XYZ file of C-alpha atoms in Angstrom:
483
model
C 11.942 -19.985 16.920
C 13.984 -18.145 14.360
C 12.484 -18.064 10.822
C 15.729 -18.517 8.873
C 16.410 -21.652 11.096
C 13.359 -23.362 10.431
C 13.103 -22.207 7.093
C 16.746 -23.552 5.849
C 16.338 -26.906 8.359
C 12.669 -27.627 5.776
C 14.535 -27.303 2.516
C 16.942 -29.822 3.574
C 14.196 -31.722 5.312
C 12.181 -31.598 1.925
C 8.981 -30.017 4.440
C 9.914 -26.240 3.365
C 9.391 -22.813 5.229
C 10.110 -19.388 3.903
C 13.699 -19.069 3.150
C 15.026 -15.526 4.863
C 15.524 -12.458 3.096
C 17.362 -11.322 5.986
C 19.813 -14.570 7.208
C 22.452 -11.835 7.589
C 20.441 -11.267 11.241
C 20.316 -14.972 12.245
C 23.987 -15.619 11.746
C 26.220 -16.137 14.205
C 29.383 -15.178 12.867
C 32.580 -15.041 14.784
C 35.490 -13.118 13.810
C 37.328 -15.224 11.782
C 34.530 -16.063 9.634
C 33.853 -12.645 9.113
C 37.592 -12.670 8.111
C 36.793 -15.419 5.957
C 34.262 -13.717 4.190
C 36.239 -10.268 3.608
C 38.703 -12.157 1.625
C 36.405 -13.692 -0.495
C 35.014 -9.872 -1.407
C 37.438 -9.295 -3.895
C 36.773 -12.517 -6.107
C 33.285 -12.387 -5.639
C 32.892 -8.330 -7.065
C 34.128 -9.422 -10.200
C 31.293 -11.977 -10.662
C 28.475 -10.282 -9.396
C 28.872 -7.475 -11.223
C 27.742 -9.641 -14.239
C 24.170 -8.249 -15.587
C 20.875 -9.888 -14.820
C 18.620 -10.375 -17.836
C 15.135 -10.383 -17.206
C 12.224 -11.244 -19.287
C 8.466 -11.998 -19.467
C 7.033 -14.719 -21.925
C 3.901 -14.248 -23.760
C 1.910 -16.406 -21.322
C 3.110 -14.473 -18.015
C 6.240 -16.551 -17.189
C 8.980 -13.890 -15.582
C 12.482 -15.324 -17.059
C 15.611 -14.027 -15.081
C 19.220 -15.321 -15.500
C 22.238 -14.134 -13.468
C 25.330 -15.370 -15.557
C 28.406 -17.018 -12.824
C 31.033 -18.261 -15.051
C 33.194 -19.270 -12.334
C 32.647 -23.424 -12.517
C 30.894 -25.053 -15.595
C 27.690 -25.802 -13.309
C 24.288 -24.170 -13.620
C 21.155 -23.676 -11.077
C 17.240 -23.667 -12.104
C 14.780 -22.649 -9.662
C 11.093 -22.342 -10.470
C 8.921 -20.840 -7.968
C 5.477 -20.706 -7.846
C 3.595 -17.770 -5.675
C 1.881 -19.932 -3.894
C 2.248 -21.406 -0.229
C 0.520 -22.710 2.743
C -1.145 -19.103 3.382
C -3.107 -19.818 0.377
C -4.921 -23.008 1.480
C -8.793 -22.741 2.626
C -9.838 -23.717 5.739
C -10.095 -27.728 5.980
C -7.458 -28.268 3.439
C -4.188 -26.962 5.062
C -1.066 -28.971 4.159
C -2.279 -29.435 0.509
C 0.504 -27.202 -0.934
C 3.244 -29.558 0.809
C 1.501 -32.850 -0.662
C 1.267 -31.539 -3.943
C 5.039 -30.009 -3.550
C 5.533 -34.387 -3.010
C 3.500 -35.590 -5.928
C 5.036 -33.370 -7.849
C 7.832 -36.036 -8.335
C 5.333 -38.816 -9.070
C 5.285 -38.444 -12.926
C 3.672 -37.659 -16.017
C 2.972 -39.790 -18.879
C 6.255 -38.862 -20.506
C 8.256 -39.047 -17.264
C 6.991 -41.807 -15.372
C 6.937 -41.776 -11.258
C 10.670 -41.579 -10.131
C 12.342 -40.872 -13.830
C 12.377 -37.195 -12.814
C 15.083 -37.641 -9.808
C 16.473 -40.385 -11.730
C 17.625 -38.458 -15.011
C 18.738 -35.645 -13.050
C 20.912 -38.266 -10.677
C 22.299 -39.758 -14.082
C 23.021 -36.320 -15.420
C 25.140 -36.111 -12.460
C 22.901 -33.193 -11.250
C 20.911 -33.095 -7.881
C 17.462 -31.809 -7.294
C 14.475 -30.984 -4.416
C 12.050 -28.867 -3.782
C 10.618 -26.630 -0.304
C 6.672 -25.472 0.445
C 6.810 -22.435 2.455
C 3.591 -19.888 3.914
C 4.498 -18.092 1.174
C 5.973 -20.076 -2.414
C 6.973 -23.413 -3.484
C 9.792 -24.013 -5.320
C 11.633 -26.705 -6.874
C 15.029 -27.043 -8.650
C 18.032 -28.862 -9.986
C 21.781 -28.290 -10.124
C 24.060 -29.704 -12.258
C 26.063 -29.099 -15.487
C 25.589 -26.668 -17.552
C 24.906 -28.837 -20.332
C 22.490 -30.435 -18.548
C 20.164 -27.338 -18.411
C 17.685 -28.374 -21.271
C 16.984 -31.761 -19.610
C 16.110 -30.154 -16.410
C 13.720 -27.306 -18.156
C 12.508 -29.812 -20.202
C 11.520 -31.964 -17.372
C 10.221 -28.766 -14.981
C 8.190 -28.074 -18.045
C 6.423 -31.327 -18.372
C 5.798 -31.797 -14.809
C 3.930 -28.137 -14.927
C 1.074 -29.121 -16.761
C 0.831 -32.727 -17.183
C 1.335 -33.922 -13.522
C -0.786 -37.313 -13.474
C -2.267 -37.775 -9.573
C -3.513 -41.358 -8.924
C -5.829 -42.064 -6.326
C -3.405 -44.577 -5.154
C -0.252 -42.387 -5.214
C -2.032 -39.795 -3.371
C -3.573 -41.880 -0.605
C 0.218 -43.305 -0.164
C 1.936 -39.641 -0.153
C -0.258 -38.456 2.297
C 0.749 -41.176 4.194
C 3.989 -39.864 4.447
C 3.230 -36.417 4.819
C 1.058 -37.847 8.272
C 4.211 -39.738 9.373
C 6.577 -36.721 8.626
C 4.429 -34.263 10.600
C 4.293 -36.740 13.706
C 8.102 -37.186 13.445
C 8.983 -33.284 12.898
C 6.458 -31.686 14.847
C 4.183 -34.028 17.473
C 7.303 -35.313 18.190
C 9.472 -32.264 17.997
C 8.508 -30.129 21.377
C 9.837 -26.959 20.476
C 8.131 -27.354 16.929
C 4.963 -28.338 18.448
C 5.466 -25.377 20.813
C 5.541 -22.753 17.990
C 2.288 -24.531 16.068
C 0.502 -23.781 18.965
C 1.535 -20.147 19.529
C 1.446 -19.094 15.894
C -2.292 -20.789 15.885
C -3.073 -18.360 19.042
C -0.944 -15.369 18.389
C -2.751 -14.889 14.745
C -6.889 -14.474 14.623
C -7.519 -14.481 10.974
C -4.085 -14.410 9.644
C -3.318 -17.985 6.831
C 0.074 -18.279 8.764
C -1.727 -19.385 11.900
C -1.805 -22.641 9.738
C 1.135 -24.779 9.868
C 2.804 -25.530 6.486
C 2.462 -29.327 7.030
C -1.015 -29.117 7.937
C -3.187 -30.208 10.496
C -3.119 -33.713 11.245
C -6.969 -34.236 10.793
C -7.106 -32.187 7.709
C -4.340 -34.569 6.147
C -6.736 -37.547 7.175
C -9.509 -36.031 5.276
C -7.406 -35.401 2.210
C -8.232 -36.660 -1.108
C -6.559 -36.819 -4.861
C -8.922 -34.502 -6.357
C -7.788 -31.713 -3.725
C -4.399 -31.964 -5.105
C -5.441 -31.671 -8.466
C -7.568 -28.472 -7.839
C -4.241 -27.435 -6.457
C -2.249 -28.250 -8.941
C -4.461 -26.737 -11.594
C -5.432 -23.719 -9.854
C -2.012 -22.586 -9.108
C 0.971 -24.196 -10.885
C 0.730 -22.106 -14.200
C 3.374 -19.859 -16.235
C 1.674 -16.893 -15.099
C 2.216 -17.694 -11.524
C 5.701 -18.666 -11.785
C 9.015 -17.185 -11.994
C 12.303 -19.240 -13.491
C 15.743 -18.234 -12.080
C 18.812 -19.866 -13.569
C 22.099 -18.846 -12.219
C 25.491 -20.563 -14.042
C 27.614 -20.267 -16.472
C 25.113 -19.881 -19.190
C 24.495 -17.720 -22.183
C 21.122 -15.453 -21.077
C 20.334 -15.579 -24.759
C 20.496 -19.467 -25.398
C 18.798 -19.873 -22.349
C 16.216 -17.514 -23.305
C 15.686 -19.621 -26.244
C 15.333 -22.785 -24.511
C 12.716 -21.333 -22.289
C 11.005 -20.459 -25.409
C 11.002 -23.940 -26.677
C 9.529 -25.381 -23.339
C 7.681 -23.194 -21.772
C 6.596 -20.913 -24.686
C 3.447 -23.657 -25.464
C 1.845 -23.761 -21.940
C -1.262 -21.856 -21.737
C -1.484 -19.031 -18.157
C -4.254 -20.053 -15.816
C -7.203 -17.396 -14.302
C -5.327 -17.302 -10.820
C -7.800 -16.798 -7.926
C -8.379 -13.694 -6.158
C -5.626 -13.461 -3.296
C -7.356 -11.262 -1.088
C -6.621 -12.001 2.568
C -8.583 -10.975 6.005
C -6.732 -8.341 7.721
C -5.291 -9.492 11.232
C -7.477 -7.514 13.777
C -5.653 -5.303 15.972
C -4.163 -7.299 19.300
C -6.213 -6.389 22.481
C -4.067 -7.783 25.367
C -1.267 -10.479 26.252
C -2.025 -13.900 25.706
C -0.496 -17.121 27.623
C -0.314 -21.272 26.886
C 0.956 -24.011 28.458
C 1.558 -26.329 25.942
C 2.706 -30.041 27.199
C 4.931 -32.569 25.671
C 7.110 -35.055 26.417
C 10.884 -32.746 26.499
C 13.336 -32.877 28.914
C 13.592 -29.565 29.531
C 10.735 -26.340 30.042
C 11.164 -23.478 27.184
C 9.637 -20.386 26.488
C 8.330 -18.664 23.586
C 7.409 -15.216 23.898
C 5.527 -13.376 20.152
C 4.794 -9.707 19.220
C 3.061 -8.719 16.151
C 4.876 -6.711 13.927
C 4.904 -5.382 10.227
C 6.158 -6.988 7.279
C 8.241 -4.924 4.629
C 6.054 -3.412 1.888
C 7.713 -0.358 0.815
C 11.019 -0.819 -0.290
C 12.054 2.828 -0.533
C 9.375 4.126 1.431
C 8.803 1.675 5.143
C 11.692 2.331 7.792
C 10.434 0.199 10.471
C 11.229 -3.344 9.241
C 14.586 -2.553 8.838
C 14.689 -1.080 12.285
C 13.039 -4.086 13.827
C 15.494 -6.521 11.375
C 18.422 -4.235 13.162
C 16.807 -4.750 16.461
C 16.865 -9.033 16.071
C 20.342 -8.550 15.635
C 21.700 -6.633 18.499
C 19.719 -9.103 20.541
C 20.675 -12.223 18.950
C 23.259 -12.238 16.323
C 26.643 -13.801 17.701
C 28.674 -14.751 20.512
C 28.673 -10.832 21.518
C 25.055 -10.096 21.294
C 23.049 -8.823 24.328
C 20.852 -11.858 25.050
C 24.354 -14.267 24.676
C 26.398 -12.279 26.515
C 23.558 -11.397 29.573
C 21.607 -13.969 30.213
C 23.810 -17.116 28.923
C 27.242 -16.076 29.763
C 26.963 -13.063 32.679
C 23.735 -14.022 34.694
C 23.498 -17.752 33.193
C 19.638 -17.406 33.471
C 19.277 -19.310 30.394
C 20.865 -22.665 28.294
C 19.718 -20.657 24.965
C 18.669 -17.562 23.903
C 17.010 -16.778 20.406
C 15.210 -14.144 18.438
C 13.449 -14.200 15.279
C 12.121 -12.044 12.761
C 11.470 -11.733 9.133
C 10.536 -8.703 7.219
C 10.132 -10.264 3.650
C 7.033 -12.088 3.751
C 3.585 -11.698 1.868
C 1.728 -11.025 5.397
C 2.498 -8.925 8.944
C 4.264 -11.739 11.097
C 6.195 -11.745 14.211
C 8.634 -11.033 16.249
C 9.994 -13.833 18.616
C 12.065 -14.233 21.369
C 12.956 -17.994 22.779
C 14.746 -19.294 25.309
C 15.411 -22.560 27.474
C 16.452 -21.750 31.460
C 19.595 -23.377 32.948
C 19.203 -26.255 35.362
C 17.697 -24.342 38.825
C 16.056 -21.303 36.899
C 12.201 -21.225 36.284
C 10.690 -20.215 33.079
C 9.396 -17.339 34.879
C 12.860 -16.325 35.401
C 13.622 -16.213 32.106
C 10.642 -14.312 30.767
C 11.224 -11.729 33.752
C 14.773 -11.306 31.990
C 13.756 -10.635 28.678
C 11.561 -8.404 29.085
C 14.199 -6.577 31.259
C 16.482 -6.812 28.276
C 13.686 -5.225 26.103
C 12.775 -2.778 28.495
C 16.236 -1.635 28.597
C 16.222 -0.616 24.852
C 13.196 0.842 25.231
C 14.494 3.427 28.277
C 18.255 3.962 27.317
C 18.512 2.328 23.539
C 21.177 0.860 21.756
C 24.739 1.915 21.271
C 26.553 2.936 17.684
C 28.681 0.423 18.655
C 26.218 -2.429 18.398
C 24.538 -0.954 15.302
C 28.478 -0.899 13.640
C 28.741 -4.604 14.577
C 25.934 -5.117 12.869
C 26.780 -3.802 9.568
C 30.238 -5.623 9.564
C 27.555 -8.425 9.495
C 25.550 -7.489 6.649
C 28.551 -6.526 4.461
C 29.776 -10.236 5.271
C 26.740 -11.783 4.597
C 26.672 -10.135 1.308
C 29.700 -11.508 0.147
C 28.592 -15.376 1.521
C 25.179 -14.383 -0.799
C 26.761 -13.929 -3.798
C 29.755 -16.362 -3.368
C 27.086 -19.504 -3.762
C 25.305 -19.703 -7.263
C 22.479 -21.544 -5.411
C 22.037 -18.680 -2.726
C 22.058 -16.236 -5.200
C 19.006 -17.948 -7.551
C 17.484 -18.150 -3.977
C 17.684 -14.528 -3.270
C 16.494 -14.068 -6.493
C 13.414 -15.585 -6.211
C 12.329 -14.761 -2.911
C 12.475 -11.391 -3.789
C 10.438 -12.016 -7.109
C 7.726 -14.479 -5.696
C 6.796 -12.669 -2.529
C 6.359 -9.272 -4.388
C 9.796 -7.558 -4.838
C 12.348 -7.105 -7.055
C 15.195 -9.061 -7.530
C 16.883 -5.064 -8.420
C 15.799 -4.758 -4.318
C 18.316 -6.641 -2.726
C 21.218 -4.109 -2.685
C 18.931 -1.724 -1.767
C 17.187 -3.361 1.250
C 20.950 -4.120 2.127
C 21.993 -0.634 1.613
C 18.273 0.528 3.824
C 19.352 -1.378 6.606
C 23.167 -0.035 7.053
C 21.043 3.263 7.257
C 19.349 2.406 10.229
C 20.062 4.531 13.247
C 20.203 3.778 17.186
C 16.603 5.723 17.508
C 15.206 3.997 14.953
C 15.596 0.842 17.006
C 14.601 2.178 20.212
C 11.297 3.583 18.662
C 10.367 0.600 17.121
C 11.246 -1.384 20.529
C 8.945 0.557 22.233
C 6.032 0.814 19.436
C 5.831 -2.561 18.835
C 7.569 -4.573 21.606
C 4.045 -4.208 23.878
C 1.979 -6.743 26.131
C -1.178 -5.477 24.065
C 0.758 -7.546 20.767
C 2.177 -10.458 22.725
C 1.762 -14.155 22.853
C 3.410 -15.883 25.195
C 3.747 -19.648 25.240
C 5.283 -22.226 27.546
C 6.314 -25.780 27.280
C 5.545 -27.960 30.523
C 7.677 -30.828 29.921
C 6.807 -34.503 30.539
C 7.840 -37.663 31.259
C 9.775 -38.900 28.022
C 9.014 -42.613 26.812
C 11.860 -45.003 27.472
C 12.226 -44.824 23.548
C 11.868 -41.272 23.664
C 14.701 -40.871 26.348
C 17.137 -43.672 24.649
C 16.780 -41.000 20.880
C 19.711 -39.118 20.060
C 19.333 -36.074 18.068
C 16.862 -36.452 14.521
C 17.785 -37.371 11.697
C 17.133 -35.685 7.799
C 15.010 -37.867 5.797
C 14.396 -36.700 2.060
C 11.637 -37.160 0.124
C-alpha cells in the first residue's frame, strides 16, 4: 500500500498519514502531463526563487514564510512534532482524537466558531494526524491571515475538553475506523502486516488506533495529550502567500509571543530488532477479490548529505512502479497479465526505519501464489542483471516534473515545508534531496535490491476473501466524509 496514497487519501479524509517527501516516486505521470508540467517551469522559477525567512521566537516557536505573490491568497500550516508513533501502549489513536477536539472550542471561540469564521472569511480549513506530526491549517485571503493566527493561537493553549464532547468524538473516531479500515480490506490488510512486520517499532500502531483502546478512552487522556505536546516549542508555523515576512513576523509576535514552551518528554524510541526470517498471514475479510502484500524492512533517510541508500531504494520504487511504462505495469499487468494491479511503496522521510512494499491483486484465473512467484522474479531480476540508464533517465524527467507541480501550489509548498521541518530536516533540504536523488546510479539500485530486498526482512501478508454481505455487495465505491 503506497505511503503517499494513503497519506494524501487521510488529509482529505480528515484521518491523516504522513504526507510524502518523495510523491515524485508514486506518480504516475504520462507524457503529456509531464508536458504539462515543463511549461509551467518557466512561470514557476520566477516565484520560487523568492527568499524564505526563517525565525525562532523566544519560547521555541520556528517561524518560516515563503512569500508567492502570484494570487492575493495566503496558507498557514502549524505542525506539531508529534504523531501516532508517540502514543504509549493502551492509548493508540489519542493523537487523531485530539487532532478532532481540536475544533471543539475554547472559551473565546466556542465549539464550531473556529470552522465557522474561517468559512465566513471565505477561507477553508482542516487538519491530518500522521505516525509522525499533526498539523492543521487554513487558506484564504491574505487579509484574513491575523484571524486565522489568532484563532490557531487560542486553540493552542486554551483548548477546553468536556467529558461529554470527548465521549461523543470518540464516537466518531470508532465509527470512522470501522468504515475506513474494518470495512476497508486492503486497509485492514496493511494494519495487520505493519502490526507483524514491526516488533517494537510505534508504527506497528495504526494512526486511528485500536478499536479496544478507543473504547477505553477517556477526556483526561486527551488533555494529557494536549498539554504534553501541543506547545510553541514543539511546533513549527509555515505561511506561504502573498505576504510581507516582516508583518507577518510581527503578527506572530503578537499571538504567539505570550504562550509559555512546555518540558516535552523524552522521545527515545526502542530500536527495531534485527529481522530473523520471512513471515506469512492470512488475513480474512469480506472482498471480492484475494490481494497480496509483500514488506521488507528498510532504512529511513537520516543523513542528508551523508546516507546514499534511501535515495537508491526511493529510485528503486520508481522503476518498479512509477507510470504506465514501469516494470511491474508493463510485465505483469500488460505483457503476462498475472495481475489486475501492481503497486510499490516506500518512504524515506520519516522519523523511524519503515518499509518497503510491494502489492498486488491477480487477474481473474491467477492465484496469489502466482503473483508473489512474479515479483519476486521481478526483484530477483534487478538483483542479477540491474537496471538500465534508461529507466534511471525516466526517472529523473519525473523528479524535475514533480518539482515544478511542488512549487506551482502554495499549499504543496507550505507542505513540503513542514514535513521537512517537523520530522527533523530542513526546509533548505529539499533541493538537495532532489538534487541526491538525480545522482543516483544503476548500481546503486541493484546493491540496495539485493541488501535489503531479502526473505530474512520480509512480511508477507494475504487477504482470503469472503463472502460479501448483500449490503456489502450492493456498495459502490466510499465516499469522503470530513470532520
Amino acid at each position: 500500500m503506497e505511503k503517499w496514497v494513503k497519506q494524501t487519501t487521510s488529509i482529505i479524509l480528515h484521518q491523516g498519514v504522513n504526507l510524502s517527501g518523495f510523491p515524485l516516486l508514486c506518480m504516475k505521470l504520462c507524457a503529456r502531463t509531464l508536458a504539462l508540467f515543463f511549461a509551467f517551469a518557466f512561470a514557476v522559477a520566477a516565484h520560487a526563487a523568492q527568499p524564505t525567512f526563517e525565525q525562532r521566537l523566544p519560547n521555541g516557536l520556528k517561524l518560516i514564510v515563503k512569500p508567492d505573490r502570484r494570487a492575493p491568497v495566503v496558507v498557514s500550516q502549524i505542525w506539531y512534532r508529534v504523531g501516532s508513533m508517540d502514543e504509549v501502549s493502551g492509548k493508540t489513536g489519542v493523537a487523531h482524537v485530539l487532532e478532532h477536539m481540536m475544533f471543539k472550542g475554547t472559551k473565546a471561540v466556542p465549539a464550531g466558531e473556529f470552522s465557522r469564521l474561517i468559512a465566513a472569511a471565505g477561507g477553508r480549513e482542516n487538519a491530518f494526524t500522521s505516525l509522525d506530526y499533526t498539523a492543521y491549517f487554513q487558506q484564504l485571503s491574505k487579509d484574513k491571515l491575523p484571524l486565522a493566527l489568532r484563532l490557531e493561537a487560542d486553540r493552542m493553549r486554551n483548548l477546553q475538553i468536556s467529558d461529554a464532547e470527548f465521549t461523543k468524538e470518540v464516537k466518531v473516531v470508532m465509527e470512522e475506523r470501522r468504515g475506513r479500515t474494518e470495512d476497508e480490506p486492503q486497509a485492514l490488510l496493511y494494519e495487520n502486516l505493519a502490526a507483524v512486520a514491526y516488533r517494537t517499532s510505534p508504527y506497528r500502531n495504526p494512526i486511528i488506533g485500536w478499536m479496544d483502546d478507543l473504547q477505553n478512552l477517556r477526556a483526561d487522556d486527551a488533555r494529557d495529550w494536549y498539554k504534553t505536546w501541543y506547545a510553541p516549542n514543539n511546533a513549527t508555523l509555515v505561511i506561504v502567500g502573498d505576504v510581507e515576512p516582516a508583518a507577518v513576523r510581527r503578527l506572530i509576535e503578537q499571538y504567539f509571543g505570550p504562550i509559555r514552551p512546555s518540558r516535552l518528554p523524552d522521545r527515545t524510541k526502542r530500536r527495531e530488532p534485527t529481522p530473523r526470517g520471512i513471515q506469512r498471514i492470512v488475513v480474512k475479510a469480506p472482498a471480492k477479490l484475494p490481494s497480496l502484500l509483500m514488506a521488507y524492512h528498510v532504512p529511513n533517510l537520516v543523513n542528508v548529505q551523508g546516507d546514499s541508500e534511501p535515495y537508491a531504494l526511493e529510485m528503486l520504487a520508481g522503476v518498479l512502479d512509477a507510470g504506465a511504462s514501469s516494470r511491474l505495469t508493463q510485465r505483469l499487468v500488460r505483457e503476462r497479465r498475472i495481475a489486475n494491479d501492481v503497486g510499490v511503496g516506500y518512504d524515506a522521510l520519516s522519523r523511524l526505519p519503515s518499509l518497503f512494499t510491494l502489492s498486488g491483486v491477480p487477474s481473474e484465473g491467477k492465484t496469489v501464489a502466482e503473483l508473489e512467484s512474479a515479483l519476486r522474479a521481478e526483484i530477483d531480476d534487478i538483483k542479477q542483471n540491474g537496471i538500465g540508464q534508461d529507466e534511471l533517465e525516466r526517472m529523473r524527467a519525473q523528479i524535475i516534473a514533480a518539482q515544478v507541480y511542488q512549487r506551482d501550489s502554495m499549499f504543496y509548498q507550505a507542505m513540503l515545508i513542514g514535513e521537512y521541518e517537523t520530522i527533523g530536516y530542513s526546509h533548505r533540504d529539499i533541493d538537495a534531496i532532489n538534487e541526491k536523488l538525480k545522482q543516483v546510479t544503476p548500481a546503486q539500485v541493484q546493491a540496495v535490491a539485493r541488501k535489503y530486498l531479502i526473505d530474512d526482512a520480509l512480511t508477507i501478508a494475504v487477504l482470503d476473501p469472503q463472502p460479501l454481505e448483500p449490503a456489502a455487495a450492493a456498495k459502490s465505491g466510499g465516499g469522503r466524509h470530513g470532520r
